[in-house]
Coordinates of C-alpha atoms in Angstrom, one line a residue:
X1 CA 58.7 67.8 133.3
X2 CA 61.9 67.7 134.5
X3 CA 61.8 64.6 136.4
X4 CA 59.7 63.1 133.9
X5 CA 62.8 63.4 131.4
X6 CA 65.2 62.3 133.7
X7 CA 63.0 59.2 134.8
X8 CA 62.6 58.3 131.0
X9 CA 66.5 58.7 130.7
X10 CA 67.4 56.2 133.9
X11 CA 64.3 53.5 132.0
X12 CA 66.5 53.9 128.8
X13 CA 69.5 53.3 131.0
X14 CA 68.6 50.5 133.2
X15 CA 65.9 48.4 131.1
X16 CA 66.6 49.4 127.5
X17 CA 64.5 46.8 125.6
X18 CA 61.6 47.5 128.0
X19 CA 62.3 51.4 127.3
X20 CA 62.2 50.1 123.5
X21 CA 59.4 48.5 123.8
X22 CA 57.3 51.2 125.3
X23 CA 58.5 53.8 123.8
X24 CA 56.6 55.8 121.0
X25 CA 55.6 59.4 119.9
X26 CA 52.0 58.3 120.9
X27 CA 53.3 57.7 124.4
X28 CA 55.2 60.6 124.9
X29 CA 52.5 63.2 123.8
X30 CA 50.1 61.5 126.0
X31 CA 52.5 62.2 128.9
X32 CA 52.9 65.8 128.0
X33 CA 49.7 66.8 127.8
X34 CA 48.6 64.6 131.4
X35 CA 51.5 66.7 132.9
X36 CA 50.4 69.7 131.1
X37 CA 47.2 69.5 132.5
X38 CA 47.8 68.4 135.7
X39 CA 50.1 71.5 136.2
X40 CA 47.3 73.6 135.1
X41 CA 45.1 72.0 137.4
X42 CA 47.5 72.7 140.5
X43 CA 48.1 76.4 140.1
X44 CA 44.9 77.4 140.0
X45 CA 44.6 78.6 143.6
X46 CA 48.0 80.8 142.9
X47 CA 44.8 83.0 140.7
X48 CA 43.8 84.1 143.6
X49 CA 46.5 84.8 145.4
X50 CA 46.3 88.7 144.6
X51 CA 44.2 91.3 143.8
X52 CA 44.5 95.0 142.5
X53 CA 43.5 98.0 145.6
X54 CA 43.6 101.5 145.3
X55 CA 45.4 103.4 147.7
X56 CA 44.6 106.9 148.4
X57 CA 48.0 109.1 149.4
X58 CA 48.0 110.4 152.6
X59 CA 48.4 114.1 152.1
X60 CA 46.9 114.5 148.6
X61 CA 43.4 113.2 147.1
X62 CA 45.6 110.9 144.5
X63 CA 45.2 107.3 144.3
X64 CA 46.4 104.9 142.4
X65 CA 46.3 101.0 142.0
X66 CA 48.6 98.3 144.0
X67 CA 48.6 94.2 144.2
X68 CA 47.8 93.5 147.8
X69 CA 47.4 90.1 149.0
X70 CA 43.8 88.4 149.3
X71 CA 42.5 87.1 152.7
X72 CA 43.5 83.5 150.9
X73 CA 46.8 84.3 150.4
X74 CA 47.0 85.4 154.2
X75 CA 45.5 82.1 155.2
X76 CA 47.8 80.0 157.2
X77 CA 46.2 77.2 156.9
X78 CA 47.1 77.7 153.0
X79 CA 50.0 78.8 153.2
X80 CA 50.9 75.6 155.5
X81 CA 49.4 73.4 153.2
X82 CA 49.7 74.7 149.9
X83 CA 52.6 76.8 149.3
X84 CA 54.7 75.4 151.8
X85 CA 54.1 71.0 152.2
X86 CA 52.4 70.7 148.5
X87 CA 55.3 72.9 147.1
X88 CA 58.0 71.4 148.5
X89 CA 56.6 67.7 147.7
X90 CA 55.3 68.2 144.1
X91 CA 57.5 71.2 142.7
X92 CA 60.9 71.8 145.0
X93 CA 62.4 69.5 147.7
X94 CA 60.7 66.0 146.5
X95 CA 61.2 66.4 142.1
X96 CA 65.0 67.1 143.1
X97 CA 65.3 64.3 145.3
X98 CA 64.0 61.9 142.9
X99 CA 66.0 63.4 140.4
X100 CA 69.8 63.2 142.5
X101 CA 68.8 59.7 143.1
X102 CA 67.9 58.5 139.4
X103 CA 70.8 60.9 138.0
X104 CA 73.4 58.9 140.9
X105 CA 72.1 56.0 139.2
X106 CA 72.4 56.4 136.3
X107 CA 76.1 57.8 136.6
X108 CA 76.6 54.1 138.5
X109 CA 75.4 52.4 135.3
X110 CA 77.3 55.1 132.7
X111 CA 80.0 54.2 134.8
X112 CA 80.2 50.6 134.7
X113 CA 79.1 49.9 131.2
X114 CA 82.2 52.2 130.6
X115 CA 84.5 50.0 132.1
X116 CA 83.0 46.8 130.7
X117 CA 82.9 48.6 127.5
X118 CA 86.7 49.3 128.1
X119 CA 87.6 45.9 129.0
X120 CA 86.3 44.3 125.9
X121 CA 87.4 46.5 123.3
X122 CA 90.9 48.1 123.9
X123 CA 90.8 50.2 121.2
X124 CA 88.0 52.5 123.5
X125 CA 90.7 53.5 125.5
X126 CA 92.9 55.1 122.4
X127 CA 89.9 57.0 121.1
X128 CA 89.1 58.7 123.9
X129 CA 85.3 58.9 122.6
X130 CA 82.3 59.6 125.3
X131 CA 79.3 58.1 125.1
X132 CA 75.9 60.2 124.9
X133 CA 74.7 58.5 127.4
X134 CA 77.1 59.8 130.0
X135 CA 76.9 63.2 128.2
X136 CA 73.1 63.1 128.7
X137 CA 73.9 61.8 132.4
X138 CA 75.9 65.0 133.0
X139 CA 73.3 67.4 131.6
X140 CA 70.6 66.3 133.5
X141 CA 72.9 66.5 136.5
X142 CA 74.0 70.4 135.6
X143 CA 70.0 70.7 135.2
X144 CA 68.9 69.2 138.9
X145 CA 72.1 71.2 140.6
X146 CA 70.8 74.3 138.7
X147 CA 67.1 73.8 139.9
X148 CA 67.8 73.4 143.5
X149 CA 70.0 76.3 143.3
X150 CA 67.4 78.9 141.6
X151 CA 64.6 77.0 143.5
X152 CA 65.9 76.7 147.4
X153 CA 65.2 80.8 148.0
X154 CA 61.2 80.3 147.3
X155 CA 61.6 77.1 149.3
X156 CA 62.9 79.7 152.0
X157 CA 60.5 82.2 151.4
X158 CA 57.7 80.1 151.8
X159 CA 59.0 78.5 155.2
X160 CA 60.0 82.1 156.1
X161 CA 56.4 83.3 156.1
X162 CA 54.8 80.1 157.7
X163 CA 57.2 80.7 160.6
X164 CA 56.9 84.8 161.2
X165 CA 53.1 84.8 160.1
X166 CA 51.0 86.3 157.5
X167 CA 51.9 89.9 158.5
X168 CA 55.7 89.7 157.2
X169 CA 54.2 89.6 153.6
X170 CA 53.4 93.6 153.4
X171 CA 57.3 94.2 154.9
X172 CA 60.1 95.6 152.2
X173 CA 62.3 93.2 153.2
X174 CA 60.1 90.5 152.3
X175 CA 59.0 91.5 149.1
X176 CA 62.9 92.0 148.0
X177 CA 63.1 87.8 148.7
X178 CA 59.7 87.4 146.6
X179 CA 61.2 89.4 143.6
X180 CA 64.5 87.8 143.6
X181 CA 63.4 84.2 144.3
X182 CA 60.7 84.8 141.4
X183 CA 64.3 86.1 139.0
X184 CA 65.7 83.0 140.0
X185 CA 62.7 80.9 138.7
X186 CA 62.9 82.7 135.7
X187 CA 66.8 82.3 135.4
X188 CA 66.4 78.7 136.1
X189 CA 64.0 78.1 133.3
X190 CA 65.8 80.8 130.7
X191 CA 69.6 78.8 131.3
X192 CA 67.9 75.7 130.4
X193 CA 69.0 76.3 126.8
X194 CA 72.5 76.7 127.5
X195 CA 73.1 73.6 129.4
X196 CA 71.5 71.6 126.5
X197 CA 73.8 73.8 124.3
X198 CA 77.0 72.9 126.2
X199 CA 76.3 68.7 126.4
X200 CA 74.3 68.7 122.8
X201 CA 75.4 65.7 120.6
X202 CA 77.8 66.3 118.6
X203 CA 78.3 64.8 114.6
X204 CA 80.7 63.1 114.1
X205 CA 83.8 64.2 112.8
X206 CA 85.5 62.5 110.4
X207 CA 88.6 60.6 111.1
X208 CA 91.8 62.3 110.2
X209 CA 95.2 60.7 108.6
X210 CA 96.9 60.5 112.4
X211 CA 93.5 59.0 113.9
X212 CA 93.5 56.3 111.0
X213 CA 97.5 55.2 111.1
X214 CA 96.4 54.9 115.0
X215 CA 97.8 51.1 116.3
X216 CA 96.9 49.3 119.6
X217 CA 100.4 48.7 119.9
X218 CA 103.5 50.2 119.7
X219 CA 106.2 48.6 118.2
X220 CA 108.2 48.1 121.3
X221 CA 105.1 46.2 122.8
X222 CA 104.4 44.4 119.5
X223 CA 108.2 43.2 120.0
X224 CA 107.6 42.3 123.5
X225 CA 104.2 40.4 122.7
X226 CA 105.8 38.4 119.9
X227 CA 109.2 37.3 122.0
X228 CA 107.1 36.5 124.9
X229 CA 104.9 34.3 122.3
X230 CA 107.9 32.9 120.6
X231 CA 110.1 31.8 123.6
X232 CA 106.8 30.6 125.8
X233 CA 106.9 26.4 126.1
X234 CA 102.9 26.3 124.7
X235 CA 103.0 28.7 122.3
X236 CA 102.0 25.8 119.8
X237 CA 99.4 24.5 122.2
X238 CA 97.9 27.5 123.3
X239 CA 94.8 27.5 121.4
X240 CA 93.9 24.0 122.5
X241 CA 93.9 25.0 125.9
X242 CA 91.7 28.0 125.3
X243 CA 89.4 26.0 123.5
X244 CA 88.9 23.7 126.1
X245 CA 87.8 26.4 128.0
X246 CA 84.8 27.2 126.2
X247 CA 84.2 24.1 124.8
X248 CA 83.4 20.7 126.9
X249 CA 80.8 18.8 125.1
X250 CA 82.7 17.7 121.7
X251 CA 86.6 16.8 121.5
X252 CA 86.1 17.3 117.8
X253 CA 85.2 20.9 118.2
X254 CA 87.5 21.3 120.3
X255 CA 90.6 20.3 118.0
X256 CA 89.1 22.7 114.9
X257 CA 88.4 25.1 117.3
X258 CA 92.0 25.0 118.7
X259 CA 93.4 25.3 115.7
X260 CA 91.3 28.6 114.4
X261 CA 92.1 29.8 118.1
X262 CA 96.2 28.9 117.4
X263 CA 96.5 30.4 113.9
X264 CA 94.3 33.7 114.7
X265 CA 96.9 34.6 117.6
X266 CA 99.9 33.6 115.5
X267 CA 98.2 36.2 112.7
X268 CA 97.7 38.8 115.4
X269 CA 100.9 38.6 116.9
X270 CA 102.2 38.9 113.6
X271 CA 100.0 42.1 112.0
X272 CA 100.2 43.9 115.7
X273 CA 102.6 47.0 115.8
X274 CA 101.8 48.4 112.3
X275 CA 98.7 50.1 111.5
X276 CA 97.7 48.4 107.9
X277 CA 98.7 44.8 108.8
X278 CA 97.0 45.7 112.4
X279 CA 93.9 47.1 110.9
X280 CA 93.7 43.9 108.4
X281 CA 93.4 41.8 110.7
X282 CA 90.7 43.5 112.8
X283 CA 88.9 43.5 109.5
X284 CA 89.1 40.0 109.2
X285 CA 88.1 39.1 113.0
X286 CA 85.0 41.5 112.3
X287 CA 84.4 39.5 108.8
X288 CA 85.1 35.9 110.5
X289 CA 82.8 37.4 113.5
X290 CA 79.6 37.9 111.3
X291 CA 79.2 34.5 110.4
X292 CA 79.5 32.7 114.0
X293 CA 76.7 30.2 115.1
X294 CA 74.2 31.6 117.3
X295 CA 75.7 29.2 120.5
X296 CA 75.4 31.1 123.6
X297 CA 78.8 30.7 125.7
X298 CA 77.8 31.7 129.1
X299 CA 80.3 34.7 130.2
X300 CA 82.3 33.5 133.1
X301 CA 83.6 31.2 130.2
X302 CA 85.2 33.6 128.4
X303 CA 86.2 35.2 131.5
X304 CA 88.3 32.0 131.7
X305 CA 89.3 32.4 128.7
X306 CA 90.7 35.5 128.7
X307 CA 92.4 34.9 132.2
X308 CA 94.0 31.6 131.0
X309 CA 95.7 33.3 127.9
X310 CA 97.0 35.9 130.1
X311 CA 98.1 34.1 133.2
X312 CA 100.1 31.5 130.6
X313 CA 102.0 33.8 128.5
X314 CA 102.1 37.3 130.7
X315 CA 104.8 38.0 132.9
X316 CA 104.5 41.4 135.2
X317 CA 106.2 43.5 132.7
X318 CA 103.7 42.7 129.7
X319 CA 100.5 41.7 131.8
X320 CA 98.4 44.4 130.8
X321 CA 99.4 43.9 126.8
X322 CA 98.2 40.6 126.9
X323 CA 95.2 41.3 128.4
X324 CA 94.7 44.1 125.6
X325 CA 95.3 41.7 123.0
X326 CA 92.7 39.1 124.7
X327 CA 89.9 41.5 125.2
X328 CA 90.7 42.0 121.3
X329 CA 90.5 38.5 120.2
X330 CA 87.4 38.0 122.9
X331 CA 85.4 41.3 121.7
X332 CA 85.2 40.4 118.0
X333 CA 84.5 36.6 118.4
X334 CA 81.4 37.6 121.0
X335 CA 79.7 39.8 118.1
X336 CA 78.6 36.5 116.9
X337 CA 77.7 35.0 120.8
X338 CA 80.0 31.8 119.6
X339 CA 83.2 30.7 117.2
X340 CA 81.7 27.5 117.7
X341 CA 82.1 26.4 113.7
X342 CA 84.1 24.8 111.5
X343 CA 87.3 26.5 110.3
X344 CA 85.6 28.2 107.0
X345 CA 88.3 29.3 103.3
X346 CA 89.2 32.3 104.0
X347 CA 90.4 34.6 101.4
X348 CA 92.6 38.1 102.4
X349 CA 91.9 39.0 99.0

């Protein structure tokens, strides 16, 4: 069950409209119950891996009942086969292999939609917010780390008795390992609730008055954005450039588009450094966003976009505020997939 969640996670991860697709209540009861079913099926021979005896005490006529293995049990041919290759493949040694490797994966691909995630929208590194999906990543990773853990000592039992022979079974030392590595199962499968306690999702909370007055810049960067802007030789040409980036099939375009590209830096530049002015004008790139032309703009273009603007007007000092304030610019356009539309009345009102 295990590695049937954590196989279902890294589909969700890695092809999400495929997971989407596929993915329905119907579905996942029918996989329940197969599993259900098929675990069913496999331990049946465990059934009749005991039975009750009575043993007679040696100096009185008392007796009383005790589990004693069957001649099944003391097979080795079973015990080769069954508890020791089929357990470790289908219950121990392969589920947690396939587990590490989906859950590495899918820390790979937490990972680096986190930093793609990061470098489009600045404002991801100020909240300090993680996503559920790396918090569902690092569950199932405290799970398969737990399993081996509770797990490996039946894995060593089992090997223990294929290598000494059938005999050690009835030996005190033996039964201790049986009894523990059968707690440890139990532990395993009892701590289960916990983990999914610690990582759970939370609600939530609602943003508080320091959060809100929060700005992407302080105002010594704003200062130093808006010198750099004001002193730089194309700082009335800039959006031209940029829009020449993007665009290469219509000069046209490219002069509106140069111009909405010109006077939505000059506004940023302007409204960055104080949280109302900042946070109007995010609220008017969202607004402007939502009513882009669906014109795909393949992504190395605004890749070039983003390294023009900062390459032009950065120097070392202010590098990595200019590449803040592109990602910001770049982020809300791409909600749309294009900008590619004439200047529309706009009213702050």
């Amino acid at each position: 069950m295990l590695l049937t969640v954590t196989a279902d996670r890294y589909f969700a991860l890695a092809r999400p409209l495929r997971h989407r697709a596929h993915d329905s209540l119907r579905r996942a009861r029918c996989i329940y119950i197969c599993i259900l079913l098929a675990a069913i099926f496999y331990s049946v021979p465990t059934l009749f891996e005991m039975r009750l005896s009575d043993e007679c005490a040696r100096y009185t006529n008392d007796s009383r009942l005790i589990v004693v293995p069957t001649e099944l049990r003391l097979d080795p041919d079973y015990i080769s086969i069954y508890s020791v290759t089929l357990n470790m493949i289908f219950i121990t040694v392969g589920p947690f292999c396939l587990i590490t490797i989906l859950s590495i994966r899918m820390i790979f691909i937490v990972t680096k939609a986190r930093s793609l995630r990061f470098g489009m929208d600045a404002r991801a590194t100020l909240s300090g917010r993680n996503s559920n999906q790396e918090n569902t990543t690092v569950m199932l990773l405290t799970v398969a780390v737990k399993f081996l853990i509770c797990n490996y000592l039946m894995i060593a039992v089992n090997i223990w008795e294929r290598l000494a022979g059938s005999q050690i079974a009835i030996g005190t030392m033996y039964k201790l390992c049986v009894e523990l590595s059968n707690l440890l199962v139990v532990v395993n499968s009892a701590s289960d609730s916990i983990v999914y306690f610690r990582w759970r999702q939370k609600p939530p909370q609602p943003p508080s008055c320091s959060t809100a007055l929060k700005t992407l810049f302080t105002p010594e960067e704003a200062i130093l954005l808006k010198r750099e802007f004001t002193r730089h030789s194309s700082n009335k040409t800039i959006g031209s450039i940029l829009a020449r980036l993007i665009i290469t099939e219509d000069e046209r375009l490219v002069r509106d588009e140069g111009l909405r590209i010109q006077a939505l830096l000059e506004e940023m530049l302007s409204s960055i450094g104080e949280p109302v002015t900042e946070q109007n004008i995010i609220n008017k790139l969202n607004y402007i966003g939502s009513r882009h032309l669906q014109v795909p703009i393949p992504a190395y273009r605004w890749n070039q976009l983003k390294n023009s603007l900062i390459e032009e007007m950065s120097t070392n000092e202010s590098r990595h505020l200019w590449s803040r304030l592109a990602c910001m610019l770049i982020k809300e356009f791409r909600n749309g997939q294009s900008f590619l539309k004439k200047p529309l009345p706009y009213s702050s009102n």
